[in-house]
PDB file of C-alpha atoms in Angstrom:
ATOM      1  CA  MET O   1     -12.774  24.067  17.803  1.00  0.00           C
ATOM      2  CA  THR O   2     -11.390  23.822  14.918  1.00  0.00           C
ATOM      3  CA  ASP O   3     -13.374  23.590  11.385  1.00  0.00           C
ATOM      4  CA  GLU O   4     -11.500  20.232  10.174  1.00  0.00           C
ATOM      5  CA  GLU O   5     -13.462  19.121  13.698  1.00  0.00           C
ATOM      6  CA  THR O   6     -16.635  20.864  12.772  1.00  0.00           C
ATOM      7  CA  THR O   7     -16.170  18.511   9.408  1.00  0.00           C
ATOM      8  CA  GLU O   8     -15.133  15.527  11.115  1.00  0.00           C
ATOM      9  CA  ARG O   9     -18.122  15.230  13.815  1.00  0.00           C
ATOM     10  CA  VAL O  10     -20.871  16.273  11.181  1.00  0.00           C
ATOM     11  CA  ILE O  11     -19.935  13.649   9.104  1.00  0.00           C
ATOM     12  CA  ASP O  12     -19.678  10.810  12.191  1.00  0.00           C
ATOM     13  CA  ARG O  13     -23.336  12.707  13.201  1.00  0.00           C
ATOM     14  CA  LEU O  14     -24.523  11.828   9.263  1.00  0.00           C
ATOM     15  CA  LEU O  15     -22.942   7.978   9.033  1.00  0.00           C
ATOM     16  CA  LEU O  16     -24.840   7.052  12.738  1.00  0.00           C
ATOM     17  CA  ALA O  17     -27.580   8.815  11.145  1.00  0.00           C
ATOM     18  CA  LEU O  18     -27.743   6.491   8.430  1.00  0.00           C
ATOM     19  CA  ALA O  19     -26.584   3.526  10.070  1.00  0.00           C
ATOM     20  CA  ALA O  20     -29.421   4.163  12.169  1.00  0.00           C
ATOM     21  CA  GLN O  21     -31.877   4.084   9.388  1.00  0.00           C
ATOM     22  CA  LEU O  22     -30.539   1.658   7.627  1.00  0.00           C
ATOM     23  CA  ASP O  23     -30.832  -0.267  10.572  1.00  0.00           C
ATOM     24  CA  THR O  24     -34.511  -0.332  10.845  1.00  0.00           C
ATOM     25  CA  SER O  25     -35.198  -0.127   7.463  1.00  0.00           C
ATOM     26  CA  GLY O  26     -34.492  -4.095   8.226  1.00  0.00           C
ATOM     27  CA  GLY O  27     -32.739  -5.347   4.883  1.00  0.00           C
ATOM     28  CA  PRO O  28     -28.480  -4.641   4.445  1.00  0.00           C
ATOM     29  CA  ALA O  29     -29.352  -2.344   1.464  1.00  0.00           C
ATOM     30  CA  LEU O  30     -29.346   1.138   0.915  1.00  0.00           C
ATOM     31  CA  ALA O  31     -32.898   2.357  -0.187  1.00  0.00           C
ATOM     32  CA  ALA O  32     -32.490   3.600  -4.050  1.00  0.00           C
ATOM     33  CA  GLY O  33     -31.732   7.632  -3.105  1.00  0.00           C
ATOM     34  CA  ALA O  34     -29.665   6.942  -0.744  1.00  0.00           C
ATOM     35  CA  ALA O  35     -27.481   4.408  -2.840  1.00  0.00           C
ATOM     36  CA  GLU O  36     -27.024   7.107  -6.025  1.00  0.00           C
ATOM     37  CA  ALA O  37     -26.077   9.822  -3.202  1.00  0.00           C
ATOM     38  CA  LEU O  38     -22.802   7.248  -3.016  1.00  0.00           C
ATOM     39  CA  ALA O  39     -22.323   5.911  -6.233  1.00  0.00           C
ATOM     40  CA  ASP O  40     -18.905   7.064  -8.173  1.00  0.00           C
ATOM     41  CA  LEU O  41     -17.599   8.148  -5.056  1.00  0.00           C
ATOM     42  CA  SER O  42     -13.926   9.550  -5.758  1.00  0.00           C
ATOM     43  CA  ARG O  43     -10.923   8.344  -3.921  1.00  0.00           C
ATOM     44  CA  ALA O  44     -10.416  11.245  -1.521  1.00  0.00           C
ATOM     45  CA  GLN O  45     -14.656  11.435  -0.494  1.00  0.00           C
ATOM     46  CA  ALA O  46     -14.500   7.183  -0.124  1.00  0.00           C
ATOM     47  CA  ASP O  47     -11.143   7.307   1.911  1.00  0.00           C
ATOM     48  CA  VAL O  48     -13.251   9.965   4.039  1.00  0.00           C
ATOM     49  CA  ILE O  49     -16.379   7.952   4.761  1.00  0.00           C
ATOM     50  CA  PHE O  50     -14.611   4.606   5.130  1.00  0.00           C
ATOM     51  CA  GLY O  51     -12.155   6.494   6.990  1.00  0.00           C
ATOM     52  CA  GLN O  52     -14.629   7.905   9.808  1.00  0.00           C
ATOM     53  CA  ALA O  53     -16.867   5.188  10.071  1.00  0.00           C
ATOM     54  CA  GLY O  54     -13.732   3.135  10.546  1.00  0.00           C
ATOM     55  CA  HIS O  55     -13.201   5.649  13.839  1.00  0.00           C
ATOM     56  CA  LEU O  56     -16.304   4.835  14.857  1.00  0.00           C
ATOM     57  CA  VAL O  57     -16.412   1.865  14.548  1.00  0.00           C
ATOM     58  CA  HIS O  58     -12.994   1.370  16.277  1.00  0.00           C
ATOM     59  CA  TYR O  59     -13.553   3.680  19.311  1.00  0.00           C
ATOM     60  CA  GLY O  60     -16.539   1.747  19.937  1.00  0.00           C
ATOM     61  CA  ALA O  61     -19.374   3.877  18.371  1.00  0.00           C
ATOM     62  CA  ASP O  62     -23.153   1.198  17.834  1.00  0.00           C
ATOM     63  CA  THR O  63     -20.600  -0.357  15.976  1.00  0.00           C
ATOM     64  CA  GLU O  64     -23.756  -3.556  14.261  1.00  0.00           C
ATOM     65  CA  PRO O  65     -25.732  -1.199  12.088  1.00  0.00           C
ATOM     66  CA  LEU O  66     -22.142   1.573  11.782  1.00  0.00           C
ATOM     67  CA  LYS O  67     -20.652  -2.091  10.092  1.00  0.00           C
ATOM     68  CA  THR O  68     -23.989  -2.747   8.394  1.00  0.00           C
ATOM     69  CA  LEU O  69     -23.457   0.429   6.528  1.00  0.00           C
ATOM     70  CA  ILE O  70     -19.651  -0.024   5.527  1.00  0.00           C
ATOM     71  CA  GLN O  71     -21.082  -3.390   4.125  1.00  0.00           C
ATOM     72  CA  ALA O  72     -23.966  -1.429   1.934  1.00  0.00           C
ATOM     73  CA  ILE O  73     -21.535   1.484   1.179  1.00  0.00           C
ATOM     74  CA  THR O  74     -18.740  -1.435   0.265  1.00  0.00           C
ATOM     75  CA  ALA O  75     -21.205  -3.760  -1.699  1.00  0.00           C
ATOM     76  CA  ILE O  76     -21.759  -0.628  -4.085  1.00  0.00           C
ATOM     77  CA  GLN O  77     -18.053   0.609  -4.435  1.00  0.00           C
ATOM     78  CA  ARG O  78     -17.837  -3.718  -5.369  1.00  0.00           C
ATOM     79  CA  ASP O  79     -20.427  -3.261  -8.136  1.00  0.00           C
ATOM     80  CA  GLU O  80     -18.027  -0.162  -9.449  1.00  0.00           C
ATOM     81  CA  ALA O  81     -14.938  -1.216  -9.348  1.00  0.00           C
ATOM     82  CA  PRO O  82     -13.273  -1.991 -12.986  1.00  0.00           C
ATOM     83  CA  ALA O  83     -14.335  -5.369 -14.027  1.00  0.00           C
ATOM     84  CA  ASP O  84     -10.957  -6.637 -14.276  1.00  0.00           C
ATOM     85  CA  ALA O  85      -9.451  -5.949 -11.221  1.00  0.00           C
ATOM     86  CA  ALA O  86      -7.088  -8.054  -9.784  1.00  0.00           C
ATOM     87  CA  VAL O  87      -9.141  -6.917  -6.073  1.00  0.00           C
ATOM     88  CA  LYS O  88     -12.202  -5.188  -5.640  1.00  0.00           C
ATOM     89  CA  PRO O  89     -13.702  -3.352  -3.002  1.00  0.00           C
ATOM     90  CA  GLY O  90     -14.918  -6.134   0.482  1.00  0.00           C
ATOM     91  CA  ASP O  91     -11.823  -7.410  -1.305  1.00  0.00           C
ATOM     92  CA  GLU O  92      -9.610  -9.149   2.053  1.00  0.00           C
ATOM     93  CA  VAL O  93      -5.897  -8.879   1.665  1.00  0.00           C
ATOM     94  CA  ARG O  94      -2.603  -9.207   3.157  1.00  0.00           C
ATOM     95  CA  PHE O  95       0.347  -7.203   1.763  1.00  0.00           C
ATOM     96  CA  VAL O  96       3.067  -8.875  -0.604  1.00  0.00           C
ATOM     97  CA  GLY O  97       6.589  -7.487  -1.033  1.00  0.00           C
ATOM     98  CA  GLU O  98       7.898  -4.558  -0.376  1.00  0.00           C
ATOM     99  CA  ALA O  99       6.057  -1.871   1.781  1.00  0.00           C
ATOM    100  CA  SER O 100       5.176   1.391  -0.098  1.00  0.00           C
ATOM    101  CA  GLU O 101       6.404   4.730   0.717  1.00  0.00           C
ATOM    102  CA  SER O 102       3.250   5.374   1.640  1.00  0.00           C
ATOM    103  CA  LEU O 103       3.557   2.547   4.624  1.00  0.00           C
ATOM    104  CA  ALA O 104       7.191   3.532   5.946  1.00  0.00           C
ATOM    105  CA  ASP O 105       5.928   4.850   9.492  1.00  0.00           C
ATOM    106  CA  TYR O 106       4.352   1.155  10.048  1.00  0.00           C
ATOM    107  CA  ASP O 107       5.836  -1.960  11.225  1.00  0.00           C
ATOM    108  CA  GLU O 108       6.215  -4.568   8.928  1.00  0.00           C
ATOM    109  CA  THR O 109       5.743  -6.963  11.223  1.00  0.00           C
ATOM    110  CA  TRP O 110       2.707  -5.697  11.613  1.00  0.00           C
ATOM    111  CA  LEU O 111       1.607  -4.619   7.907  1.00  0.00           C
ATOM    112  CA  ARG O 112       2.660  -8.455   7.253  1.00  0.00           C
ATOM    113  CA  GLU O 113       0.246  -9.836  10.092  1.00  0.00           C
ATOM    114  CA  THR O 114      -2.918  -7.721   9.517  1.00  0.00           C
ATOM    115  CA  ARG O 115      -5.186  -8.406   7.509  1.00  0.00           C
ATOM    116  CA  PHE O 116      -6.978  -5.504   5.165  1.00  0.00           C
ATOM    117  CA  VAL O 117     -10.176  -4.476   3.390  1.00  0.00           C
ATOM    118  CA  VAL O 118     -10.070  -3.380   0.087  1.00  0.00           C
ATOM    119  CA  ARG O 119     -11.747   0.049  -0.335  1.00  0.00           C
ATOM    120  CA  TYR O 120     -11.171   1.693  -3.351  1.00  0.00           C
ATOM    121  CA  VAL O 121     -10.409   0.542  -6.364  1.00  0.00           C
ATOM    122  CA  GLY O 122      -8.724   2.997  -9.243  1.00  0.00           C
ATOM    123  CA  ARG O 123      -8.028   2.987 -12.410  1.00  0.00           C
ATOM    124  CA  ASN O 124      -4.505   3.394 -12.230  1.00  0.00           C
ATOM    125  CA  ALA O 125      -3.522  -0.302 -11.234  1.00  0.00           C
ATOM    126  CA  MET O 126      -3.776   0.969  -7.387  1.00  0.00           C
ATOM    127  CA  VAL O 127      -5.813   0.407  -4.280  1.00  0.00           C
ATOM    128  CA  ASP O 128      -6.832   1.892  -1.303  1.00  0.00           C
ATOM    129  CA  VAL O 129      -7.189  -0.486   1.652  1.00  0.00           C
ATOM    130  CA  GLN O 130      -8.004  -0.446   5.412  1.00  0.00           C
ATOM    131  CA  PRO O 131      -6.973  -2.475   8.283  1.00  0.00           C
ATOM    132  CA  ASP O 132      -9.731  -5.106  10.132  1.00  0.00           C
ATOM    133  CA  LEU O 133     -11.345  -2.234  12.266  1.00  0.00           C
ATOM    134  CA  THR O 134     -10.502  -4.124  15.243  1.00  0.00           C
ATOM    135  CA  GLU O 135      -7.286  -3.252  14.551  1.00  0.00           C
ATOM    136  CA  GLY O 136      -7.178   0.620  13.560  1.00  0.00           C
ATOM    137  CA  TYR O 137      -8.515   2.532  10.939  1.00  0.00           C
ATOM    138  CA  MET O 138      -6.644   4.213   8.563  1.00  0.00           C
ATOM    139  CA  ILE O 139      -6.453   3.924   4.879  1.00  0.00           C
ATOM    140  CA  ALA O 140      -3.648   3.726   2.924  1.00  0.00           C
ATOM    141  CA  THR O 141      -2.827   4.236  -1.026  1.00  0.00           C
ATOM    142  CA  VAL O 142      -0.727   1.301  -2.423  1.00  0.00           C
ATOM    143  CA  PRO O 143      -0.178  -0.639  -5.909  1.00  0.00           C
ATOM    144  CA  ALA O 144      -2.161  -3.252  -6.235  1.00  0.00           C
ATOM    145  CA  ALA O 145       0.501  -5.503  -6.848  1.00  0.00           C
ATOM    146  CA  SER O 146       1.234  -5.222  -3.003  1.00  0.00           C
ATOM    147  CA  VAL O 147      -1.209  -7.095  -2.238  1.00  0.00           C
ATOM    148  CA  GLU O 148      -2.718 -10.643  -2.853  1.00  0.00           C
ATOM    149  CA  PRO O 149      -6.458 -11.847  -1.952  1.00  0.00           C
ATOM    150  CA  MET O 150      -7.349 -13.803   1.107  1.00  0.00           C
ATOM    151  CA  ARG O 151     -10.166 -15.134  -0.354  1.00  0.00           C
ATOM    152  CA  LYS O 152     -13.226 -13.055  -2.191  1.00  0.00           C
ATOM    153  CA  GLU O 153     -15.745 -11.250  -1.065  1.00  0.00           C
ATOM    154  CA  SER O 154     -14.753 -10.288   2.095  1.00  0.00           C
ATOM    155  CA  ILE O 155     -15.914  -8.052   4.935  1.00  0.00           C
ATOM    156  CA  PRO O 156     -16.379  -4.205   5.124  1.00  0.00           C
TER     157      PRO O 156
END
């Protein structure tokens, strides 16, 4: 097993543990200490967390607690997004205009028909999006102008 595989499995276990803890708490909110630990994530950190959680949900690990965890982390990200952002974490979006270079390997029809969720909003007019987890779990960084909201305050 490579170091990368070990790291991914450790992250998987930690996400599953946090999701199970959240599931037994009786509410959809993280404890203050957990929320604080997940605040102020960098783009790369958010990509790892949402990518790994998305992978687990996509492939069917105990999905309901994980979805609740994803929603809780998304709520933290949403609160931290710039007030003037056109889209915020948790918003469902669809692609408009030309597909960015980061999506060159994906079928354009699939890109246009797939519902994506904003995972991270940068201060540089770029956003990270992830497809609905039933479709996939990859995360792409794209210009905010290349997506438009389907509706506000969407899903995890």
